[in-house]
Amino acid sequence: MGGIVEPRLLRGLQDLFPAQMHARQWIIDTIRGVYERYGYVPLGTPAIEFLDILSGTAGEETQKQLFEVRGPEGEQLGLRFDQTVSLARVVAQYADLPRPFRRYQVAPAWRCDNPYEKRGRFREFVQFDIDAVGVESDVADLETITAMCDTMAALLQAAGTQAGRDTGGFRVRVSSRRVLNLLLGFAGLPPDSAHDVFRVLDKLDKLGHERVRLELTTGYVDDSGSRVRGLGFSGAQVDRIDQFLSIRATSRGDALTQVGELFKDVLGAAAELEPLARMSERLHALGYGDELVAYDFSIARGLDYYTGTVFETILLDLPEFGSVCSGGRYDDLVMRFLGERVPAVGTSVGVDRLLIALTELGCAPLRKCSAQVLVTVFDPGLMDHYLAMTYELRRAGINTELYLGPEKRIGKQVRYGDHYEIPVLVVCGPDEHARGEVQLKDMAVGRQRTAEVKDRGQWRAERPGQFNVPRDQLVLAVTKLLAEVGNES
RNA sequence: GCCGGUGUAGCUCAGUUGGAUAGAGCGCCUGACUGUGGAUCAGGAGGUCUCCGGUUCGACCCCGGACGCCGGCACCA
């Protein structure tokens, strides 16, 4: 006999309303178009995995962020925190899967960290991944990077932003864990400090040189008053890291030259840098210039399973927003499930984060309606005629909604169409019906006149955007009107 | 998890040293104006003042605690 259950949502989870869902679906469709053009095939895996599959694959932090789930028989389960671990499981489990296996997957993932919705961080979020598994060749890394570029270009251009900008409004930043490992040797740091050091380097953009230096040595107290633990390295060690971080490259070639110069006495450095030089040349040859893809070796990325190249994508108009698409090479992840090394490289678009970013930039395609036409019900006695018109329009391929509410008043129905921004209304009262006509309303015209017409008498006399057409020309007239208002589907 | 802030209508917020039926704007609903969005006018609904305890003749206000939310850190899509 309980009282009312308070409707509520767990922190970090979101309800998406129609306008946002339209935009999210558009983002997904756009990305899928690019991924399929690259020949990736779709894969689906369950949201729930055994806990030991998920545990210990991506570092301590991710471990703490796991949503744990109890199975019907008390099994220890968890919700996936990304798509990659499940992919590694699939590749290990189905040995007959031909390799290379190049798949895309779009699905939600869950991480129980602190949500920050203004920057698109949620506890449940949709990721759109591509990965190539069983691929040693660094051509796969190149393909992943160009796919990221093509994806971002498609999204931003179609969303109507950045048109004509040679940067495309985004930049893919590429780094390499292997080069960063050389840094450890160069600076005289123990190999097991890699995780901590990379984590700090990754913050260079956000915190700046001085704080990164402090965090590597003594730690500091930040603006909010909380203490940041230092890693306790010596001045000499940090000086060398500083030299590395001070590299300001004007191009990919320049970045490689400067790192090569700095690491000239480091064993194996030339061998690590050579493939990056080759990749850069190929990127240039394919039309991906220095403004689209940059080498920036302060990028490390947080997930522990990365072993080679890592990449992230920033929006140039929202540099503080963080990466909207990132990934890297993870040659040892499948090993956990198969005992055999299966090299792989992939990337992931943060669909929900991108949605927030596009909204912030004012270019998310937030459509409130699916319908292009609303057929109003002026007189319930004419319902059979309204039904006939509705199905006629639908069969002509026009998205059409028939008004289903109880209101008899036409004003209410027009407001309904206005609220949902349905571009065209069909009105047919007894008068029109008697004359064998229907009235079409171009809602955009009315909306525009609204700002100009102050007097109600004038408004009503003018009846902006309204005109009558013969009933038997309904589909033709609606098609023509939709083409004029730019809303043909 | 840590640091700081904050909690009053669907939303944004007022609310005097602690005083009686808790307010505004926006939004929503109803109605007026020829059978049609905006504007205008008239009316209406909507509150356990986050919760629990304490102080007091009296608490939205003061005190203690819990919880929620916002921001920063950490981490990341």
Coordinates of C-alpha atoms (C1' of nucleotides) in Angstrom, one line a residue:
Chain A
M1 CA 0.0 0.0 0.0
G2 CA 3.0 2.1 -0.5
G3 CA 2.9 5.8 -1.0
I4 CA 4.2 7.4 -4.1
V5 CA 7.6 6.2 -5.2
E6 CA 9.7 9.3 -5.8
P7 CA 10.8 9.3 -9.5
R8 CA 14.5 9.8 -9.6
L9 CA 17.7 8.9 -11.4
L10 CA 21.0 7.7 -10.2
R11 CA 23.7 10.3 -10.2
G12 CA 25.5 10.5 -13.6
L13 CA 22.7 8.8 -15.5
Q14 CA 20.5 10.8 -17.9
D15 CA 17.2 10.7 -19.7
L16 CA 17.5 11.8 -23.2
F17 CA 14.5 13.7 -24.7
P18 CA 13.5 13.5 -28.3
A19 CA 15.6 16.4 -29.5
Q20 CA 18.7 15.0 -27.9
M21 CA 17.9 11.5 -29.1
H22 CA 17.5 12.7 -32.7
A23 CA 20.9 14.3 -32.4
R24 CA 22.5 11.3 -30.9
Q25 CA 21.0 9.0 -33.6
W26 CA 22.3 11.4 -36.2
I27 CA 25.8 11.3 -34.7
I28 CA 25.7 7.5 -34.7
D29 CA 24.4 7.2 -38.3
T30 CA 27.1 9.7 -39.4
I31 CA 29.9 7.8 -37.7
R32 CA 28.6 4.4 -38.9
G33 CA 28.7 5.7 -42.5
V34 CA 32.4 6.5 -42.1
Y35 CA 33.3 3.2 -40.4
E36 CA 31.5 1.1 -43.0
R37 CA 33.3 3.0 -45.7
Y38 CA 36.5 1.7 -44.1
G39 CA 35.1 -1.8 -44.2
Y40 CA 34.6 -2.4 -40.5
V41 CA 31.8 -4.9 -39.7
P42 CA 29.4 -4.7 -36.7
L43 CA 29.6 -6.7 -33.5
G44 CA 27.3 -7.0 -30.6
T45 CA 28.3 -8.2 -27.1
P46 CA 26.3 -8.2 -23.8
A47 CA 26.5 -5.2 -21.4
I48 CA 27.2 -7.7 -18.6
E49 CA 30.4 -9.7 -18.4
F50 CA 31.9 -11.9 -15.7
L51 CA 33.7 -9.7 -13.2
D52 CA 37.1 -11.4 -13.7
I53 CA 36.9 -10.7 -17.4
L54 CA 36.6 -7.0 -16.7
S55 CA 38.9 -6.8 -13.6
G56 CA 42.5 -5.9 -13.8
T57 CA 42.6 -5.2 -17.5
A58 CA 42.7 -1.4 -17.6
G59 CA 44.3 -0.3 -14.4
E60 CA 43.4 0.4 -10.8
E61 CA 41.2 3.4 -11.5
T62 CA 39.0 1.6 -13.9
Q63 CA 38.8 -1.2 -11.4
K64 CA 37.4 1.2 -8.9
Q65 CA 34.9 2.4 -11.4
L66 CA 33.3 -0.9 -12.1
F67 CA 29.5 -1.3 -11.7
E68 CA 29.2 -4.6 -10.1
V69 CA 26.1 -6.8 -10.8
R70 CA 24.9 -10.0 -9.1
G71 CA 23.7 -12.8 -11.4
P72 CA 20.6 -14.9 -10.8
E73 CA 22.8 -17.7 -9.4
G74 CA 24.9 -15.3 -7.4
E75 CA 27.5 -15.0 -10.1
Q76 CA 29.9 -12.1 -9.8
L77 CA 29.3 -9.8 -12.8
G78 CA 30.0 -6.3 -13.9
L79 CA 28.8 -3.8 -16.5
R80 CA 31.4 -3.2 -19.2
F81 CA 33.4 0.0 -18.9
D82 CA 34.4 0.0 -22.6
Q83 CA 33.9 -2.1 -25.7
T84 CA 37.5 -3.1 -26.0
V85 CA 37.7 -5.7 -23.2
S86 CA 34.6 -7.5 -24.6
L87 CA 36.2 -7.5 -28.0
A88 CA 39.4 -9.1 -26.6
R89 CA 37.2 -11.7 -25.0
V90 CA 35.4 -12.5 -28.2
V91 CA 38.6 -12.8 -30.2
A92 CA 40.0 -15.2 -27.6
Q93 CA 36.8 -17.2 -27.3
Y94 CA 36.1 -17.8 -31.0
A95 CA 39.4 -19.1 -32.3
D96 CA 38.0 -19.6 -35.8
L97 CA 37.3 -15.9 -36.2
P98 CA 39.3 -14.9 -39.3
R99 CA 42.0 -12.3 -38.5
P100 CA 42.5 -9.5 -39.0
F101 CA 39.1 -8.9 -37.4
R102 CA 38.0 -5.4 -38.0
R103 CA 34.8 -4.5 -36.2
Y104 CA 32.7 -1.6 -35.1
Q105 CA 30.5 -1.5 -32.1
V106 CA 28.2 1.2 -30.7
A107 CA 26.8 0.6 -27.2
P108 CA 26.6 2.0 -23.7
A109 CA 29.4 1.6 -21.2
W110 CA 29.4 2.3 -17.5
R111 CA 31.9 3.8 -15.2
C112 CA 31.2 4.6 -11.6
D113 CA 33.3 7.8 -11.4
N114 CA 32.4 11.3 -10.6
P115 CA 30.0 12.6 -13.2
Y116 CA 30.6 16.1 -14.7
E117 CA 27.7 16.5 -17.1
K118 CA 28.7 19.9 -18.5
R119 CA 31.8 18.3 -19.9
G120 CA 29.9 15.3 -21.1
R121 CA 31.1 12.9 -18.4
F122 CA 28.4 10.4 -17.3
R123 CA 28.3 7.1 -15.5
E124 CA 26.5 5.6 -18.5
F125 CA 27.6 6.7 -21.9
V126 CA 27.5 5.5 -25.5
Q127 CA 30.8 4.8 -27.2
F128 CA 31.3 4.1 -30.9
D129 CA 34.4 2.0 -31.4
I130 CA 36.4 0.6 -34.2
D131 CA 39.2 -1.9 -33.7
A132 CA 41.4 -4.0 -35.8
V133 CA 42.5 -7.2 -34.0
G134 CA 45.3 -9.4 -35.2
V135 CA 47.1 -6.7 -37.0
E136 CA 50.8 -6.0 -36.4
S137 CA 51.2 -3.5 -39.3
D138 CA 51.3 0.2 -38.3
V139 CA 49.2 0.8 -41.4
A140 CA 46.3 -0.1 -39.1
D141 CA 47.3 2.7 -36.8
L142 CA 47.3 5.0 -39.7
E143 CA 43.9 3.8 -40.8
T144 CA 42.6 4.3 -37.3
I145 CA 43.9 7.9 -37.2
T146 CA 42.4 8.8 -40.6
A147 CA 39.1 7.2 -39.7
M148 CA 39.1 9.5 -36.6
C149 CA 39.7 12.5 -38.9
D150 CA 37.1 11.5 -41.4
T151 CA 34.6 10.9 -38.6
M152 CA 35.2 14.2 -37.0
A153 CA 35.1 16.0 -40.4
A154 CA 31.8 14.3 -41.3
L155 CA 30.3 15.3 -38.0
L156 CA 31.4 18.8 -37.8
Q157 CA 30.8 19.6 -41.5
A158 CA 27.4 18.1 -41.5
A159 CA 26.5 19.9 -38.3
G160 CA 27.2 23.1 -40.2
T161 CA 30.2 24.3 -38.2
Q162 CA 33.7 25.1 -39.2
A163 CA 32.8 25.2 -42.8
G164 CA 35.8 26.4 -44.8
R165 CA 38.3 26.1 -42.0
D166 CA 41.3 24.2 -43.0
T167 CA 41.7 22.7 -39.6
G168 CA 38.2 21.2 -39.7
G169 CA 37.6 22.4 -36.2
F170 CA 39.3 19.5 -34.5
R171 CA 42.8 18.0 -34.1
V172 CA 43.9 14.5 -33.6
R173 CA 46.9 14.3 -31.3
V174 CA 49.1 11.2 -31.6
S175 CA 51.6 10.0 -29.2
S176 CA 53.4 6.7 -28.5
R177 CA 53.8 4.7 -25.3
R178 CA 57.0 3.3 -26.8
V179 CA 58.5 6.8 -27.1
L180 CA 57.3 7.6 -23.6
N181 CA 59.0 4.5 -22.3
L182 CA 62.3 5.8 -23.8
L183 CA 61.7 9.0 -21.8
L184 CA 61.9 6.9 -18.6
G185 CA 65.3 5.7 -19.6
F186 CA 66.4 9.2 -20.7
A187 CA 65.4 10.7 -17.4
G188 CA 66.7 7.8 -15.3
L189 CA 63.4 6.7 -14.0
P190 CA 62.5 3.1 -13.0
P191 CA 60.3 1.3 -15.5
D192 CA 57.7 0.6 -12.9
S193 CA 57.1 4.3 -12.5
A194 CA 55.6 4.5 -16.0
H195 CA 52.0 4.5 -14.9
D196 CA 52.5 7.4 -12.4
V197 CA 54.7 9.4 -14.7
F198 CA 52.5 9.1 -17.7
R199 CA 49.5 10.0 -15.7
V200 CA 51.1 13.3 -14.7
L201 CA 52.5 14.1 -18.1
D202 CA 49.0 13.7 -19.5
K203 CA 47.9 16.7 -17.5
L204 CA 50.4 19.1 -19.1
D205 CA 47.7 20.8 -21.1
K206 CA 45.4 21.2 -18.2
L207 CA 47.8 22.2 -15.4
G208 CA 50.8 23.7 -17.2
H209 CA 54.5 23.2 -16.8
E210 CA 55.0 24.4 -13.3
R211 CA 52.4 22.2 -11.7
V212 CA 53.4 19.1 -13.6
R213 CA 57.0 19.8 -12.3
L214 CA 55.7 20.1 -8.8
E215 CA 53.6 16.9 -9.0
L216 CA 56.7 15.0 -10.2
T217 CA 58.7 16.2 -7.3
T218 CA 57.2 17.6 -4.0
G219 CA 53.5 17.9 -4.7
Y220 CA 51.5 21.1 -4.1
V221 CA 48.2 22.5 -2.8
D222 CA 45.8 23.4 -5.6
D223 CA 43.3 26.3 -5.8
S224 CA 40.6 24.4 -4.1
G225 CA 42.9 23.7 -1.2
S226 CA 43.4 20.0 -1.7
R227 CA 46.9 18.5 -1.6
V228 CA 48.3 16.8 -4.6
R229 CA 50.8 14.1 -3.8
G230 CA 54.2 14.5 -5.4
L231 CA 56.0 11.6 -7.0
G232 CA 59.3 12.5 -5.3
F233 CA 61.7 12.5 -8.2
S234 CA 64.9 14.4 -8.1
G235 CA 65.6 17.8 -9.7
A236 CA 67.9 16.2 -12.2
Q237 CA 65.3 13.7 -13.3
V238 CA 62.6 16.3 -13.6
D239 CA 64.9 18.6 -15.5
R240 CA 65.2 15.9 -18.2
I241 CA 61.4 15.4 -18.3
D242 CA 61.1 19.2 -18.6
Q243 CA 63.4 19.2 -21.6
F244 CA 61.1 16.7 -23.2
L245 CA 57.9 18.5 -22.4
S246 CA 59.4 21.8 -23.5
I247 CA 59.5 20.6 -27.1
R248 CA 57.2 22.9 -29.1
A249 CA 56.9 21.4 -32.5
T250 CA 55.5 23.2 -35.5
S251 CA 54.8 20.0 -37.4
R252 CA 55.0 16.2 -37.0
G253 CA 58.4 16.2 -38.7
D254 CA 59.6 18.9 -36.4
A255 CA 58.4 17.0 -33.4
L256 CA 60.3 13.9 -34.5
T257 CA 63.4 15.8 -35.2
Q258 CA 63.4 17.5 -31.8
V259 CA 62.7 14.2 -29.9
G260 CA 65.3 12.5 -32.0
E261 CA 67.8 15.2 -31.1
L262 CA 67.0 14.9 -27.4
F263 CA 67.1 11.1 -27.4
K264 CA 70.2 10.8 -29.6
D265 CA 72.1 8.9 -27.0
V266 CA 69.1 6.7 -25.9
L267 CA 69.4 3.2 -27.1
G268 CA 66.7 2.2 -29.6
A269 CA 65.3 5.7 -30.0
A270 CA 65.9 5.9 -33.7
A271 CA 64.2 2.6 -34.2
E272 CA 61.1 3.8 -32.4
L273 CA 60.9 7.1 -34.2
E274 CA 61.3 5.7 -37.7
P275 CA 57.9 4.2 -38.0
L276 CA 56.3 7.4 -36.8
A277 CA 58.2 9.3 -39.5
R278 CA 56.9 6.9 -42.1
M279 CA 53.4 7.2 -40.9
S280 CA 53.6 11.0 -40.9
E281 CA 54.7 10.9 -44.6
R282 CA 51.9 8.6 -45.5
L283 CA 49.4 10.8 -43.7
H284 CA 50.7 13.8 -45.7
A285 CA 50.5 11.8 -49.0
L286 CA 46.9 11.0 -48.2
G287 CA 45.9 14.5 -47.4
Y288 CA 46.1 14.5 -43.6
G289 CA 48.3 17.5 -42.9
D290 CA 49.9 18.8 -39.8
E291 CA 46.9 20.9 -38.8
L292 CA 44.7 17.8 -38.6
V293 CA 47.0 15.3 -37.1
A294 CA 49.8 16.4 -34.7
Y295 CA 52.4 14.5 -32.8
D296 CA 52.4 15.4 -29.2
F297 CA 54.4 13.2 -26.9
S298 CA 52.9 14.7 -23.7
I299 CA 49.8 12.6 -24.5
A300 CA 49.8 9.3 -22.6
R301 CA 46.1 8.3 -22.1
G302 CA 45.0 6.7 -18.9
L303 CA 44.1 3.1 -19.7
D304 CA 46.9 0.7 -18.7
Y305 CA 46.4 -1.7 -21.6
Y306 CA 47.9 0.7 -24.3
T307 CA 51.3 -0.5 -25.6
G308 CA 52.1 1.6 -28.6
T309 CA 50.5 4.6 -30.4
V310 CA 47.9 6.4 -28.5
F311 CA 45.6 9.1 -29.9
E312 CA 43.0 11.6 -28.8
T313 CA 40.9 14.3 -30.5
I314 CA 40.2 17.8 -29.3
L315 CA 37.7 20.3 -30.6
L316 CA 39.6 23.5 -31.4
D317 CA 36.7 25.6 -30.3
L318 CA 36.4 23.8 -27.0
P319 CA 40.0 22.9 -26.1
E320 CA 39.2 22.6 -22.4
F321 CA 36.4 20.1 -23.1
G322 CA 38.7 17.1 -23.3
S323 CA 39.0 14.3 -25.8
V324 CA 35.9 13.3 -27.8
C325 CA 37.5 10.4 -29.6
S326 CA 40.5 8.5 -28.4
G327 CA 42.3 5.2 -28.5
G328 CA 45.5 3.4 -29.2
R329 CA 47.4 0.2 -29.7
Y330 CA 47.0 -2.6 -27.2
D331 CA 49.1 -5.6 -28.3
D332 CA 48.8 -7.5 -25.0
L333 CA 45.2 -7.3 -24.1
V334 CA 44.0 -10.5 -25.8
M335 CA 46.9 -12.3 -24.1
R336 CA 45.0 -12.3 -20.9
F337 CA 42.3 -14.5 -22.4
L338 CA 44.2 -16.5 -24.9
G339 CA 47.8 -16.8 -23.7
E340 CA 48.8 -15.7 -27.1
R341 CA 49.9 -12.3 -28.2
V342 CA 47.3 -10.8 -30.6
P343 CA 48.2 -7.2 -31.6
A344 CA 45.4 -4.8 -32.0
V345 CA 44.6 -1.1 -32.4
G346 CA 41.4 0.9 -32.2
T347 CA 39.6 4.0 -31.2
S348 CA 36.4 5.1 -29.6
V349 CA 34.1 8.1 -30.1
G350 CA 32.4 9.3 -27.0
V351 CA 29.0 9.8 -28.5
D352 CA 27.3 11.4 -25.5
R353 CA 30.3 13.6 -24.8
L354 CA 30.3 14.7 -28.4
L355 CA 26.6 15.4 -28.2
I356 CA 27.2 17.7 -25.2
A357 CA 30.1 19.4 -27.1
L358 CA 28.0 20.0 -30.3
T359 CA 25.2 21.3 -28.2
E360 CA 27.7 23.7 -26.5
L361 CA 28.9 24.8 -29.9
G362 CA 25.3 25.4 -30.9
C363 CA 25.5 23.0 -33.9
A364 CA 23.8 19.8 -32.6
P365 CA 20.9 18.8 -34.8
L366 CA 18.3 19.0 -32.2
R367 CA 15.0 18.2 -33.9
K368 CA 12.0 18.0 -31.7
C369 CA 9.8 16.2 -34.2
S370 CA 10.0 13.2 -36.5
A371 CA 6.9 14.4 -38.4
Q372 CA 7.1 16.7 -41.4
V373 CA 3.4 17.1 -41.4
L374 CA 0.7 17.2 -38.8
V375 CA -2.9 16.5 -39.9
T376 CA -5.1 18.3 -37.5
V377 CA -8.6 17.2 -36.5
F378 CA -10.9 20.1 -37.0
D379 CA -14.1 18.1 -36.9
P380 CA -14.1 14.6 -35.5
G381 CA -16.9 13.9 -37.8
L382 CA -14.5 14.1 -40.7
M383 CA -12.0 11.6 -39.1
D384 CA -12.3 9.2 -42.0
H385 CA -11.0 12.0 -44.3
Y386 CA -8.2 12.9 -42.0
L387 CA -7.2 9.2 -41.8
A388 CA -7.2 9.0 -45.6
M389 CA -5.0 12.1 -46.0
T390 CA -2.6 10.9 -43.3
Y391 CA -2.1 7.5 -45.0
E392 CA -1.9 9.0 -48.4
L393 CA 1.0 11.2 -47.2
R394 CA 2.7 8.4 -45.4
R395 CA 2.5 6.1 -48.4
A396 CA 4.1 8.9 -50.4
G397 CA 7.1 8.7 -48.0
I398 CA 6.2 11.8 -46.0
N399 CA 6.5 11.6 -42.2
T400 CA 3.0 12.3 -41.0
E401 CA 1.4 12.6 -37.6
L402 CA -2.4 12.5 -37.1
Y403 CA -3.4 14.6 -34.1
L404 CA -4.7 12.2 -31.5
G405 CA -5.5 14.4 -28.5
P406 CA -9.0 15.0 -27.2
E407 CA -9.1 18.7 -28.0
K408 CA -11.7 19.9 -30.4
R409 CA -10.2 23.4 -30.6
I410 CA -8.0 23.9 -33.5
G411 CA -5.9 26.5 -31.7
K412 CA -4.7 23.9 -29.3
Q413 CA -3.7 21.7 -32.1
V414 CA -1.8 24.4 -33.9
R415 CA 0.1 25.2 -30.7
Y416 CA 0.9 21.5 -30.4
G417 CA 2.4 21.5 -33.9
D418 CA 4.2 24.7 -33.0
H419 CA 5.6 23.3 -29.8
Y420 CA 7.1 20.3 -31.6
E421 CA 8.2 22.4 -34.5
I422 CA 6.4 20.4 -37.1
P423 CA 7.0 22.3 -40.3
V424 CA 3.7 21.8 -42.1
L425 CA 0.1 21.5 -40.8
V426 CA -2.9 20.3 -42.7
V427 CA -6.2 21.9 -41.7
C428 CA -9.5 20.8 -43.1
G429 CA -12.7 22.2 -41.6
P430 CA -16.2 21.7 -43.0
D431 CA -15.7 24.8 -45.3
E432 CA -12.6 23.4 -47.0
H433 CA -14.1 20.0 -47.1
A434 CA -17.3 21.3 -48.8
R435 CA -15.1 23.0 -51.4
G436 CA -13.0 19.9 -52.0
E437 CA -9.9 21.7 -50.6
V438 CA -7.4 21.5 -47.7
Q439 CA -5.5 24.2 -46.0
L440 CA -1.7 24.0 -45.7
K441 CA 0.1 26.0 -43.1
D442 CA 3.8 26.8 -43.4
M443 CA 4.7 27.1 -39.8
A444 CA 8.0 28.7 -40.4
V445 CA 6.4 31.7 -42.1
G446 CA 4.0 32.1 -39.2
R447 CA 6.8 31.9 -36.7
Q448 CA 8.7 34.6 -38.5
R449 CA 5.8 36.9 -38.8
T450 CA 5.2 36.5 -35.1
A451 CA 8.1 38.8 -34.3
E452 CA 6.8 41.5 -36.6
V453 CA 3.0 41.5 -36.2
K454 CA 1.9 43.3 -33.0
D455 CA -1.8 43.5 -33.6
R456 CA -4.0 40.5 -33.2
G457 CA -6.5 41.8 -35.8
Q458 CA -3.7 42.1 -38.3
W459 CA -2.3 38.7 -37.4
R460 CA -5.7 37.0 -38.0
A461 CA -6.3 38.9 -41.2
E462 CA -3.0 38.0 -42.5
R463 CA -3.1 34.3 -41.6
P464 CA 0.7 34.0 -42.4
G465 CA 1.8 31.0 -44.3
Q466 CA -1.6 29.7 -45.0
F467 CA -3.0 28.7 -48.3
N468 CA -5.6 26.3 -49.8
V469 CA -5.0 23.6 -52.3
P470 CA -7.3 21.1 -54.0
R471 CA -7.8 18.0 -51.9
D472 CA -6.6 15.7 -54.8
Q473 CA -3.3 17.6 -55.0
L474 CA -2.5 17.2 -51.3
V475 CA 0.6 15.0 -51.7
L476 CA 1.9 17.1 -54.5
A477 CA 1.4 20.4 -52.7
V478 CA 2.9 19.1 -49.4
T479 CA 5.9 17.7 -51.3
K480 CA 6.5 21.1 -53.0
L481 CA 6.1 23.0 -49.7
L482 CA 8.5 20.7 -47.9
A483 CA 11.0 21.2 -50.6
E484 CA 10.7 24.9 -50.2
V485 CA 11.2 24.9 -46.5
G486 CA 14.1 22.5 -46.8
N487 CA 12.6 19.6 -44.9
E488 CA 12.2 16.9 -47.5
S489 CA 13.4 13.6 -45.9
Chain B
rG1 C1' 37.2 9.2 -2.0
rC2 C1' 39.1 14.4 -0.6
rC3 C1' 38.3 20.1 -0.5
rG4 C1' 34.7 24.1 -1.0
rG5 C1' 29.8 25.8 -1.8
rU6 C1' 24.6 25.0 -1.9
rG7 C1' 19.4 23.0 -0.8
rU8 C1' 12.3 27.4 -0.9
rA9 C1' 6.7 26.0 -7.0
rG10 C1' 8.1 22.3 -13.2
rC11 C1' 12.6 26.2 -14.0
rU12 C1' 15.5 30.7 -12.2
rC13 C1' 15.4 32.8 -7.6
rA14 C1' 13.4 36.6 -3.4
rG15 C1' 12.1 35.9 1.7
rU16 C1' 14.0 41.8 6.8
rU17 C1' 17.6 40.2 14.4
rG18 C1' 13.5 34.5 14.8
rG19 C1' 7.0 36.4 14.2
rA20 C1' 0.8 35.2 12.1
rU21 C1' -2.5 32.5 5.7
rA22 C1' 5.6 31.4 2.1
rG23 C1' 6.3 35.3 -2.7
rA24 C1' 8.0 37.0 -7.9
rG25 C1' 9.4 36.1 -13.0
rC26 C1' 9.2 32.4 -16.6
rG27 C1' 6.6 28.0 -17.8
rC28 C1' 1.9 25.2 -17.5
rC29 C1' -3.7 25.0 -17.6
rU30 C1' -8.7 27.5 -18.4
rG31 C1' -11.3 31.5 -20.7
rA32 C1' -12.0 36.3 -23.9
rC33 C1' -10.9 38.2 -29.2
rU34 C1' -14.7 35.0 -36.5
rG35 C1' -12.3 28.6 -37.3
rU36 C1' -5.6 28.8 -36.3
rG37 C1' 0.8 29.7 -33.1
rG38 C1' 2.6 35.5 -31.3
rA39 C1' 1.0 39.8 -28.3
rU40 C1' -2.8 41.6 -24.8
rC41 C1' -6.4 40.9 -20.9
rA42 C1' -9.0 37.8 -17.0
rG43 C1' -8.7 33.6 -14.0
rG44 C1' -6.4 28.9 -12.1
rA45 C1' -3.4 24.8 -10.6
rG46 C1' 1.1 23.8 -8.4
rG47 C1' 5.0 23.8 -1.8
rU48 C1' 6.1 18.1 3.9
rC49 C1' 10.6 25.5 2.6
rU50 C1' 15.6 18.2 1.3
rC51 C1' 15.1 14.9 5.8
rC52 C1' 15.8 13.8 11.1
rG53 C1' 16.8 15.8 15.8
rG54 C1' 17.8 20.2 19.0
rU55 C1' 17.2 25.5 20.9
rU56 C1' 12.8 28.7 21.4
rC57 C1' 6.5 31.1 23.4
rG58 C1' 7.4 30.7 18.2
rA59 C1' 12.1 28.1 13.1
rC60 C1' 12.3 28.7 5.8
rC61 C1' 15.7 31.5 9.1
rC62 C1' 19.8 29.6 14.7
rC63 C1' 22.6 24.7 16.2
rG64 C1' 23.9 19.3 15.2
rG65 C1' 23.6 15.2 11.9
rA66 C1' 22.2 12.6 7.4
rC67 C1' 21.2 12.9 2.3
rG68 C1' 21.0 15.4 -2.4
rC69 C1' 23.0 18.8 -5.9
rC70 C1' 26.9 22.2 -7.9
rG71 C1' 32.1 23.3 -8.5
rG72 C1' 37.5 21.8 -7.8
rC73 C1' 40.9 17.5 -7.3
rA74 C1' 41.8 12.6 -9.0
rC75 C1' 40.4 9.7 -13.4
rC76 C1' 38.4 9.4 -18.1
rA77 C1' 34.7 8.9 -23.6

